[in-house]
Coordinates of C-alpha atoms in Angstrom, one line a residue:
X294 CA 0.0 0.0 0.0
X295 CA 2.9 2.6 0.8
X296 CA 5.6 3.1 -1.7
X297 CA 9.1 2.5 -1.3
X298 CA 11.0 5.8 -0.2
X299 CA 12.3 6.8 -4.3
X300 CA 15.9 7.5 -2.6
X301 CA 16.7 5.3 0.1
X302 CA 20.3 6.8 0.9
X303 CA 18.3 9.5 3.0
X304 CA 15.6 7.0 5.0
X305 CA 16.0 7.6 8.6
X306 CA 16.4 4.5 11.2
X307 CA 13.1 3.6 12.8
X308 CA 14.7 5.4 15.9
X309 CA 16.1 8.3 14.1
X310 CA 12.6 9.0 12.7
X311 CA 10.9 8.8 16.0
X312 CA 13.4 10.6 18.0
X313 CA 12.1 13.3 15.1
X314 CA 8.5 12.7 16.3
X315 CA 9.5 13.0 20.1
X316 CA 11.2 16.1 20.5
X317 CA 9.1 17.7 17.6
X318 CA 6.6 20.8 18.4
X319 CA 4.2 21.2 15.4
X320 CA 3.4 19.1 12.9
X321 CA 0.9 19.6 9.4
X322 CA -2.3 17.0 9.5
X323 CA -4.0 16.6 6.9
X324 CA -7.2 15.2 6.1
X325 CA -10.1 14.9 3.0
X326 CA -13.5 16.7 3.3
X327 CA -16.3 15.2 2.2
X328 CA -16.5 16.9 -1.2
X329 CA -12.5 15.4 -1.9
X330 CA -11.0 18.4 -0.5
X331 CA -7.8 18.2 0.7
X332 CA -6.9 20.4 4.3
X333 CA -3.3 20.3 6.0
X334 CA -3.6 22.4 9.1
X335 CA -0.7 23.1 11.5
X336 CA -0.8 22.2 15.2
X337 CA 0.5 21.1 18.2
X338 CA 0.9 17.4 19.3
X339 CA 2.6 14.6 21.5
X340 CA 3.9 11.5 20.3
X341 CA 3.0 9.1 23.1
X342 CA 3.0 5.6 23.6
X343 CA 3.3 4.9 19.6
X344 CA 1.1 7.6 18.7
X345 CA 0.3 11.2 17.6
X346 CA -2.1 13.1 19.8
X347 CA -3.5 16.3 19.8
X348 CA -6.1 18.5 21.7
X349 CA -8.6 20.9 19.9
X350 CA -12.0 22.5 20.2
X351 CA -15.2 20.1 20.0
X352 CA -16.1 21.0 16.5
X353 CA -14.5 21.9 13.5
X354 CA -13.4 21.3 9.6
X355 CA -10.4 18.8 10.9
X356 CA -12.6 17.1 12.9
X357 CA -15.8 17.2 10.2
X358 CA -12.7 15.7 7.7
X359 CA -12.2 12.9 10.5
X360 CA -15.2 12.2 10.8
X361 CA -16.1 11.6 6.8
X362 CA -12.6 10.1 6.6
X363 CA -10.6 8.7 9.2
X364 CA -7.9 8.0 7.6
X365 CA -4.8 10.9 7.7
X366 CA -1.4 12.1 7.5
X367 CA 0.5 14.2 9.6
X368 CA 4.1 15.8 8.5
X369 CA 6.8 17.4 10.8
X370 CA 9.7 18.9 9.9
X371 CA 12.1 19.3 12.3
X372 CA 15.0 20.8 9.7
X373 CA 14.9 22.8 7.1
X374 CA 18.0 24.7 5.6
X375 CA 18.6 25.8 2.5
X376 CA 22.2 25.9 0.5
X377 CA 21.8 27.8 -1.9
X378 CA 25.2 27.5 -3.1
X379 CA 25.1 23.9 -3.5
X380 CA 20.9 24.2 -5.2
X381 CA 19.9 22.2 -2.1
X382 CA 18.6 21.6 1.0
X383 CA 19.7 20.0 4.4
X384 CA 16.3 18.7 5.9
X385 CA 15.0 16.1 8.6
X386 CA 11.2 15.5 8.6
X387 CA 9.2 12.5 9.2
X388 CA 5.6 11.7 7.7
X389 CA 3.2 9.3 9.1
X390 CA 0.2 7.9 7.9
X391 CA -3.0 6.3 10.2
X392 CA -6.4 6.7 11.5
X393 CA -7.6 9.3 13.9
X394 CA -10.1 8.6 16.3
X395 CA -11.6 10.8 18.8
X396 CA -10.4 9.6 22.3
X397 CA -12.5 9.4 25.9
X398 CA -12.8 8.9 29.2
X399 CA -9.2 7.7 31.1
X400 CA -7.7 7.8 27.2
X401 CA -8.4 11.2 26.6
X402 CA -6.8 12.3 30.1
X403 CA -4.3 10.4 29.5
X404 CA -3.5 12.5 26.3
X405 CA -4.0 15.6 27.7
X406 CA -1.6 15.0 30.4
X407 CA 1.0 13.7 27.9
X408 CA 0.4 17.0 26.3
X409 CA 0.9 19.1 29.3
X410 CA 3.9 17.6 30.3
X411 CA 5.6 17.8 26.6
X412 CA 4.5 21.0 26.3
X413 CA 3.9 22.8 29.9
X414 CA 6.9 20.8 31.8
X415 CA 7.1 23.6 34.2
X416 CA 3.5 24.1 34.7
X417 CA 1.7 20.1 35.2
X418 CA -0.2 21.4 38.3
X419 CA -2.1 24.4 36.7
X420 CA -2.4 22.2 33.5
X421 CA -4.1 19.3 35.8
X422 CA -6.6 22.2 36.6
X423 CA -6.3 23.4 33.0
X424 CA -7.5 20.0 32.2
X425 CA -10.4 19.6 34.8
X426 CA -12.0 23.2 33.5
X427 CA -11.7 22.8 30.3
X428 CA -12.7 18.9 30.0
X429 CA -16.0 19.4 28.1
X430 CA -14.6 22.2 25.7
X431 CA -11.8 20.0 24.7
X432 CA -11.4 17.4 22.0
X433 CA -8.8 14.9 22.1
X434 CA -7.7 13.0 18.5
X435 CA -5.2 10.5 18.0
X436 CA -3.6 9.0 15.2
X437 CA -2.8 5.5 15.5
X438 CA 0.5 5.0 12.9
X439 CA -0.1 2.4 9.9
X440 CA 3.3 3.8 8.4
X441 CA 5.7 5.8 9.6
X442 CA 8.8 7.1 7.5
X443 CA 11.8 9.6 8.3
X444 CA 13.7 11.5 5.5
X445 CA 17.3 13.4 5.8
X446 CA 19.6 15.1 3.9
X447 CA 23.0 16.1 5.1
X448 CA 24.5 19.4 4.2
X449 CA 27.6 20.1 2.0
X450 CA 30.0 18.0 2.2
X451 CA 28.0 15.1 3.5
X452 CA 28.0 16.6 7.5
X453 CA 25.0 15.8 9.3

């Protein structure tokens, strides 16, 4: 179902690509709407326990996508450098294909708090009580990985 990567030199290791999806901040997901209309919107996430989870408001077009078609992508980039000297550029970025599914109950806590303490490490207390007031105006997604694949380029002269 998912193509080879066309040049393999640059694959990243399974563990290279996920340290990529660990320390990573934002990421593009992108879905279909219903009338084949393709939507890539930026946002914040976690990758936790072998997955990609993010928080947003109970309705929406990403989630109106989801829910017509579960099935998604989601692309980070965590280099981008251009050499314009050598017409190139040194990159790192990891894209991952799965399903998203709305999570609840102890699941959807559970993501919020891996959330919090990715993104708020100084601040889990308030973001515990964050979590509490804001429980039925928050949405919680993740995207359970079918494929996963990581992509680099070194710069000139073949440095990392």
């Amino acid at each position: 179902m998912f193509r080879e990567m066309k040049r393999g030199k640059k694959r990243l290791s399974d563990e290279g690509t996920q340290a990529i999806l660990e320390a990573g901040d934002y990421g593009i997901l992108s879905t279909v709407g219903e009338d084949g209309t393709p939507y890539g919107i930026p946002l914040n996430y976690v990758f936790h326990d072998g997955r990609i989870i993010f928080h947003c408001a109970p309705s929406g077009y990403k989630l109106d996508n989801i829910a017509h078609c579960s099935r998604v992508s989601f692309c980070v980039v965590a280099q981008a450098d251009i050499v314009p000297e050598k017409f190139t550029t040194r990159f790192q970025s990891v894209v991952a294909f799965g399903t998203a599914r709305i999570l609840e109950g102890d699941e959807k806590k559970e993501g919020l708090l891996a959330l919090v303490r990715r993104l708020c490490p100084d601040h889990i207390p308030a973001g515990e009580t964050y979590i509490n007031n804001a429980w039925d105006k928050t949405t919680v997604v993740a995207v359970d990985i079918a494929h996963l694949s990581g992509k680099a380029a070194p710069g000139p002269g073949g440095r990392e």
